[in-house]
């Protein structure tokens, strides 16, 4: 029997990406199991969603730690270790991480960012993409390093920017792509088909690209 990697998912909000990972991991052939969902916000809607799906949840509230980010991270890390978590997926986790946590989980922590990195790092990506007038936008799954939103890229999904889009309609289109992209990316990493080597991600056994994505045509 092959062992499935024990995944912890970190959330701060509604948990659409988290739910997609939970759904994918229901398949016994999926190389990862979702062992724990942790939120830094007690009111995050994703917590109830995870509990309903039968997944263990925990809250490590950042507020009592004030400005001491590392103390918060030590509490978070202790919770993850108590549940034997091997690998972390950030899914709408809206806290900046210090080098302490990033280094502790180096090569074992991935994030989904709502833009085609390295464009539009940081916040408000959809409004900024519209402002810049790009024709393609999307999402990126990458390893987390101390370079914020700058870690080695695992996989990306592109969506068109349509005339009449506002940040909400564009965000919804990107989120639909994220729901597909994140489970595929975790599958690649957990199965060993995507490996981090010398600061780059090497992928084996990926499908050949089917067509260029050109928009508008
Ligand atoms: C997603 O769009 C994710 O890419 C983004 O937050 C949203 C969370 O939605 N993450 C970031 O902006 C990280 N900086 P969800 O909670 O419904 O998955």
mmCIF file of C-alpha atoms and ligand atoms in Angstrom:
data_model
loop_
_atom_site.group_PDB
_atom_site.id
_atom_site.type_symbol
_atom_site.label_atom_id
_atom_site.label_comp_id
_atom_site.label_asym_id
_atom_site.label_seq_id
_atom_site.Cartn_x
_atom_site.Cartn_y
_atom_site.Cartn_z
ATOM 1 C CA UNK A 1 0.000 0.000 0.000
ATOM 2 C CA UNK A 2 1.361 3.408 -0.875
ATOM 3 C CA UNK A 3 1.263 5.992 1.877
ATOM 4 C CA UNK A 4 -0.568 9.202 1.175
ATOM 5 C CA UNK A 5 1.043 12.432 2.304
ATOM 6 C CA UNK A 6 -0.690 14.021 5.293
ATOM 7 C CA UNK A 7 -1.709 17.511 4.214
ATOM 8 C CA UNK A 8 -2.571 20.508 6.345
ATOM 9 C CA UNK A 9 -4.523 23.288 4.651
ATOM 10 C CA UNK A 10 -4.238 26.840 5.993
ATOM 11 C CA UNK A 11 -7.200 29.137 5.344
ATOM 12 C CA UNK A 12 -8.491 32.535 6.403
ATOM 13 C CA UNK A 13 -11.844 32.690 4.605
ATOM 14 C CA UNK A 14 -14.510 30.887 2.627
ATOM 15 C CA UNK A 15 -12.374 27.934 1.547
ATOM 16 C CA UNK A 16 -13.272 27.323 -2.099
ATOM 17 C CA UNK A 17 -9.791 26.027 -2.869
ATOM 18 C CA UNK A 18 -9.743 24.022 0.352
ATOM 19 C CA UNK A 19 -13.032 22.364 -0.640
ATOM 20 C CA UNK A 20 -11.588 21.463 -4.047
ATOM 21 C CA UNK A 21 -8.586 19.801 -2.402
ATOM 22 C CA UNK A 22 -10.837 17.910 0.026
ATOM 23 C CA UNK A 23 -12.991 16.717 -2.887
ATOM 24 C CA UNK A 24 -9.977 15.532 -4.896
ATOM 25 C CA UNK A 25 -8.513 13.699 -1.910
ATOM 26 C CA UNK A 26 -11.719 11.666 -1.483
ATOM 27 C CA UNK A 27 -10.379 9.518 -4.303
ATOM 28 C CA UNK A 28 -8.261 6.785 -2.657
ATOM 29 C CA UNK A 29 -5.876 6.938 -5.634
ATOM 30 C CA UNK A 30 -5.077 10.601 -4.915
ATOM 31 C CA UNK A 31 -1.552 10.756 -3.431
ATOM 32 C CA UNK A 32 -2.477 13.031 -0.524
ATOM 33 C CA UNK A 33 -4.992 13.024 2.303
ATOM 34 C CA UNK A 34 -6.346 16.151 3.935
ATOM 35 C CA UNK A 35 -5.567 15.554 7.599
ATOM 36 C CA UNK A 36 -6.261 19.009 9.030
ATOM 37 C CA UNK A 37 -7.626 22.437 8.139
ATOM 38 C CA UNK A 38 -6.342 25.342 10.225
ATOM 39 C CA UNK A 39 -7.685 28.884 10.171
ATOM 40 C CA UNK A 40 -6.168 31.978 11.727
ATOM 41 C CA UNK A 41 -9.685 33.416 11.838
ATOM 42 C CA UNK A 42 -12.266 31.739 14.094
ATOM 43 C CA UNK A 43 -15.111 33.034 11.889
ATOM 44 C CA UNK A 44 -13.738 31.653 8.582
ATOM 45 C CA UNK A 45 -16.594 30.027 6.670
ATOM 46 C CA UNK A 46 -14.214 27.367 5.386
ATOM 47 C CA UNK A 47 -13.994 25.814 8.868
ATOM 48 C CA UNK A 48 -17.623 24.731 8.807
ATOM 49 C CA UNK A 49 -17.259 23.532 5.245
ATOM 50 C CA UNK A 50 -14.305 21.346 6.238
ATOM 51 C CA UNK A 51 -16.047 19.986 9.348
ATOM 52 C CA UNK A 52 -19.099 19.076 7.233
ATOM 53 C CA UNK A 53 -16.788 17.129 4.944
ATOM 54 C CA UNK A 54 -15.527 15.191 7.968
ATOM 55 C CA UNK A 55 -12.115 16.888 8.103
ATOM 56 C CA UNK A 56 -10.481 17.820 11.416
ATOM 57 C CA UNK A 57 -10.258 21.563 11.967
ATOM 58 C CA UNK A 58 -8.342 23.855 14.286
ATOM 59 C CA UNK A 59 -8.171 27.579 14.923
ATOM 60 C CA UNK A 60 -4.933 29.354 15.737
ATOM 61 C CA UNK A 61 -6.096 32.940 16.101
ATOM 62 C CA UNK A 62 -3.361 35.444 15.275
ATOM 63 C CA UNK A 63 -4.938 38.275 17.293
ATOM 64 C CA UNK A 64 -3.782 37.304 20.806
ATOM 65 C CA UNK A 65 -0.191 37.356 19.506
ATOM 66 C CA UNK A 66 -0.423 41.024 18.451
ATOM 67 C CA UNK A 67 2.639 42.031 16.424
ATOM 68 C CA UNK A 68 4.595 38.914 17.373
ATOM 69 C CA UNK A 69 4.228 37.026 14.105
ATOM 70 C CA UNK A 70 6.755 34.385 15.039
ATOM 71 C CA UNK A 71 4.956 33.515 18.295
ATOM 72 C CA UNK A 72 1.773 33.015 16.257
ATOM 73 C CA UNK A 73 3.683 30.814 13.836
ATOM 74 C CA UNK A 74 5.174 28.719 16.653
ATOM 75 C CA UNK A 75 1.645 28.040 17.930
ATOM 76 C CA UNK A 76 0.529 27.186 14.402
ATOM 77 C CA UNK A 77 3.531 24.923 13.873
ATOM 78 C CA UNK A 78 2.861 23.106 17.173
ATOM 79 C CA UNK A 79 -0.719 22.401 16.033
ATOM 80 C CA UNK A 80 0.519 21.060 12.700
ATOM 81 C CA UNK A 81 3.095 18.828 14.378
ATOM 82 C CA UNK A 82 0.520 17.540 16.878
ATOM 83 C CA UNK A 83 -1.434 16.244 13.856
ATOM 84 C CA UNK A 84 1.618 14.772 12.098
ATOM 85 C CA UNK A 85 1.216 17.091 9.141
ATOM 86 C CA UNK A 86 3.861 16.488 6.475
ATOM 87 C CA UNK A 87 3.007 19.078 3.849
ATOM 88 C CA UNK A 88 1.162 22.417 3.826
ATOM 89 C CA UNK A 89 -1.204 23.991 1.315
ATOM 90 C CA UNK A 90 -1.994 27.665 1.760
ATOM 91 C CA UNK A 91 -5.479 28.292 0.392
ATOM 92 C CA UNK A 92 -6.527 31.896 0.845
ATOM 93 C CA UNK A 93 -4.366 32.178 3.969
ATOM 94 C CA UNK A 94 -4.007 35.922 4.374
ATOM 95 C CA UNK A 95 -1.059 36.235 6.783
ATOM 96 C CA UNK A 96 2.460 37.237 5.833
ATOM 97 C CA UNK A 97 4.871 34.542 6.969
ATOM 98 C CA UNK A 98 8.216 35.113 8.670
ATOM 99 C CA UNK A 99 11.404 33.321 7.626
ATOM 100 C CA UNK A 100 11.013 31.148 10.726
ATOM 101 C CA UNK A 101 7.912 29.320 9.421
ATOM 102 C CA UNK A 102 8.968 29.470 5.776
ATOM 103 C CA UNK A 103 12.348 27.885 6.567
ATOM 104 C CA UNK A 104 10.774 25.259 8.860
ATOM 105 C CA UNK A 105 8.540 24.119 5.987
ATOM 106 C CA UNK A 106 10.920 24.760 3.085
ATOM 107 C CA UNK A 107 10.056 22.505 0.152
ATOM 108 C CA UNK A 108 6.935 21.328 1.998
ATOM 109 C CA UNK A 109 4.643 24.342 1.626
ATOM 110 C CA UNK A 110 2.773 25.518 -1.463
ATOM 111 C CA UNK A 111 0.438 28.446 -2.115
ATOM 112 C CA UNK A 112 -2.142 29.445 -4.692
ATOM 113 C CA UNK A 113 -1.952 33.032 -5.895
ATOM 114 C CA UNK A 114 -4.718 34.634 -7.988
ATOM 115 C CA UNK A 115 -2.556 35.912 -10.868
ATOM 116 C CA UNK A 116 -0.127 34.665 -13.480
ATOM 117 C CA UNK A 117 3.079 35.165 -11.513
ATOM 118 C CA UNK A 118 5.468 36.899 -11.644
ATOM 119 C CA UNK A 119 2.860 39.488 -12.683
ATOM 120 C CA UNK A 120 0.684 40.965 -9.958
ATOM 121 C CA UNK A 121 2.281 39.749 -6.764
ATOM 122 C CA UNK A 122 0.524 40.890 -3.580
ATOM 123 C CA UNK A 123 -3.092 41.936 -3.097
ATOM 124 C CA UNK A 124 -5.955 43.182 -5.329
ATOM 125 C CA UNK A 125 -4.644 41.213 -8.283
ATOM 126 C CA UNK A 126 -7.869 41.297 -10.304
ATOM 127 C CA UNK A 127 -8.308 45.084 -10.147
ATOM 128 C CA UNK A 128 -4.649 45.531 -11.042
ATOM 129 C CA UNK A 129 -4.897 43.134 -13.994
ATOM 130 C CA UNK A 130 -7.884 45.101 -15.316
ATOM 131 C CA UNK A 131 -6.029 48.370 -14.787
ATOM 132 C CA UNK A 132 -3.015 47.021 -16.695
ATOM 133 C CA UNK A 133 -5.236 45.910 -19.602
ATOM 134 C CA UNK A 134 -3.894 42.355 -19.811
ATOM 135 C CA UNK A 135 -5.872 39.965 -22.052
ATOM 136 C CA UNK A 136 -4.999 36.831 -20.088
ATOM 137 C CA UNK A 137 -5.064 36.543 -16.316
ATOM 138 C CA UNK A 138 -5.135 33.508 -14.058
ATOM 139 C CA UNK A 139 -3.694 31.701 -11.097
ATOM 140 C CA UNK A 140 -0.395 30.166 -10.036
ATOM 141 C CA UNK A 141 0.534 27.413 -7.595
ATOM 142 C CA UNK A 142 4.079 27.788 -6.289
ATOM 143 C CA UNK A 143 6.384 26.689 -3.505
ATOM 144 C CA UNK A 144 6.558 29.210 -0.690
ATOM 145 C CA UNK A 145 9.921 30.885 -0.128
ATOM 146 C CA UNK A 146 10.968 34.040 1.669
ATOM 147 C CA UNK A 147 10.463 35.924 -1.603
ATOM 148 C CA UNK A 148 6.741 36.749 -1.262
ATOM 149 C CA UNK A 149 4.759 35.239 -4.199
ATOM 150 C CA UNK A 150 8.135 34.611 -5.817
ATOM 151 C CA UNK A 151 8.772 30.927 -5.064
ATOM 152 C CA UNK A 152 9.307 28.255 -7.744
ATOM 153 C CA UNK A 153 6.221 27.812 -9.922
ATOM 154 C CA UNK A 154 4.540 24.402 -10.086
ATOM 155 C CA UNK A 155 1.569 25.073 -12.385
ATOM 156 C CA UNK A 156 -0.511 27.891 -13.804
ATOM 157 C CA UNK A 157 -3.981 28.365 -15.273
ATOM 158 C CA UNK A 158 -4.880 31.194 -17.634
ATOM 159 C CA UNK A 159 -8.315 32.684 -18.232
ATOM 160 C CA UNK A 160 -9.350 35.423 -20.676
ATOM 161 C CA UNK A 161 -10.154 38.924 -19.521
ATOM 162 C CA UNK A 162 -13.505 39.803 -21.123
ATOM 163 C CA UNK A 163 -14.750 43.232 -22.095
ATOM 164 C CA UNK A 164 -17.105 44.385 -19.375
ATOM 165 C CA UNK A 165 -15.234 42.484 -16.662
ATOM 166 C CA UNK A 166 -15.025 44.056 -13.242
ATOM 167 C CA UNK A 167 -12.814 42.723 -10.432
ATOM 168 C CA UNK A 168 -15.641 40.485 -9.188
ATOM 169 C CA UNK A 169 -16.480 38.813 -12.510
ATOM 170 C CA UNK A 170 -12.788 38.317 -13.224
ATOM 171 C CA UNK A 171 -12.174 36.924 -9.718
ATOM 172 C CA UNK A 172 -15.011 34.423 -10.210
ATOM 173 C CA UNK A 173 -13.518 33.209 -13.517
ATOM 174 C CA UNK A 174 -10.084 32.866 -11.951
ATOM 175 C CA UNK A 175 -11.527 31.035 -8.932
ATOM 176 C CA UNK A 176 -13.181 28.479 -11.245
ATOM 177 C CA UNK A 177 -9.734 27.835 -12.703
ATOM 178 C CA UNK A 178 -8.134 27.695 -9.242
ATOM 179 C CA UNK A 179 -10.509 24.905 -8.214
ATOM 180 C CA UNK A 180 -9.075 22.759 -10.985
ATOM 181 C CA UNK A 181 -5.484 23.968 -10.768
ATOM 182 C CA UNK A 182 -4.839 23.415 -7.063
ATOM 183 C CA UNK A 183 -5.816 19.716 -6.877
ATOM 184 C CA UNK A 184 -3.782 19.028 -10.041
ATOM 185 C CA UNK A 185 -0.770 20.831 -8.595
ATOM 186 C CA UNK A 186 -0.898 18.998 -5.278
ATOM 187 C CA UNK A 187 -1.240 15.728 -7.196
ATOM 188 C CA UNK A 188 1.926 16.564 -9.166
ATOM 189 C CA UNK A 189 3.927 17.358 -6.037
ATOM 190 C CA UNK A 190 2.599 14.627 -3.742
ATOM 191 C CA UNK A 191 3.109 11.946 -6.386
ATOM 192 C CA UNK A 192 6.680 13.094 -6.990
ATOM 193 C CA UNK A 193 6.027 14.048 -10.617
ATOM 194 C CA UNK A 194 6.903 17.663 -9.734
ATOM 195 C CA UNK A 195 10.155 17.992 -7.825
ATOM 196 C CA UNK A 196 11.930 20.994 -6.433
ATOM 197 C CA UNK A 197 15.580 21.019 -7.483
ATOM 198 C CA UNK A 198 17.981 23.945 -7.281
ATOM 199 C CA UNK A 199 15.182 26.458 -6.900
ATOM 200 C CA UNK A 200 13.160 25.254 -9.886
ATOM 201 C CA UNK A 201 10.316 22.794 -10.273
ATOM 202 C CA UNK A 202 10.992 19.890 -12.605
ATOM 203 C CA UNK A 203 7.928 18.089 -13.904
ATOM 204 C CA UNK A 204 7.928 14.611 -15.338
ATOM 205 C CA UNK A 205 5.031 12.790 -16.968
ATOM 206 C CA UNK A 206 3.014 15.961 -17.529
ATOM 207 C CA UNK A 207 0.727 16.001 -20.546
ATOM 208 C CA UNK A 208 1.986 17.818 -23.602
ATOM 209 C CA UNK A 209 0.348 21.231 -24.099
ATOM 210 C CA UNK A 210 -2.620 20.842 -26.411
ATOM 211 C CA UNK A 211 -2.816 24.282 -27.979
ATOM 212 C CA UNK A 212 -1.583 27.823 -27.560
ATOM 213 C CA UNK A 213 -3.988 29.985 -25.607
ATOM 214 C CA UNK A 214 -4.529 33.168 -27.589
ATOM 215 C CA UNK A 215 -7.079 35.758 -26.556
ATOM 216 C CA UNK A 216 -8.805 37.590 -28.178
ATOM 217 C CA UNK A 217 -8.937 35.722 -31.480
HETATM 218 C C1 LIG B 1 -8.269 32.697 -3.817
HETATM 219 O O1 LIG B 1 -8.587 33.419 -4.978
HETATM 220 C C2 LIG B 1 -6.770 32.626 -3.612
HETATM 221 O O2 LIG B 1 -6.049 32.526 -4.808
HETATM 222 C C3 LIG B 1 -6.508 33.942 -2.931
HETATM 223 O O3 LIG B 1 -7.580 34.131 -2.050
HETATM 224 C C4 LIG B 1 -8.717 33.454 -2.559
HETATM 225 C C5 LIG B 1 -9.229 32.530 -1.488
HETATM 226 O O4 LIG B 1 -10.484 32.028 -1.831
HETATM 227 N N1 LIG B 1 -5.258 33.933 -2.243
HETATM 228 C C6 LIG B 1 -4.524 35.013 -2.048
HETATM 229 O O5 LIG B 1 -4.854 36.126 -2.416
HETATM 230 C C7 LIG B 1 -3.209 34.768 -1.305
HETATM 231 N N2 LIG B 1 -2.458 35.953 -1.248
HETATM 232 P P1 LIG B 1 -11.028 30.711 -1.131
HETATM 233 O O6 LIG B 1 -10.886 30.904 0.369
HETATM 234 O O7 LIG B 1 -12.491 30.688 -1.521
HETATM 235 O O8 LIG B 1 -10.256 29.548 -1.661
#
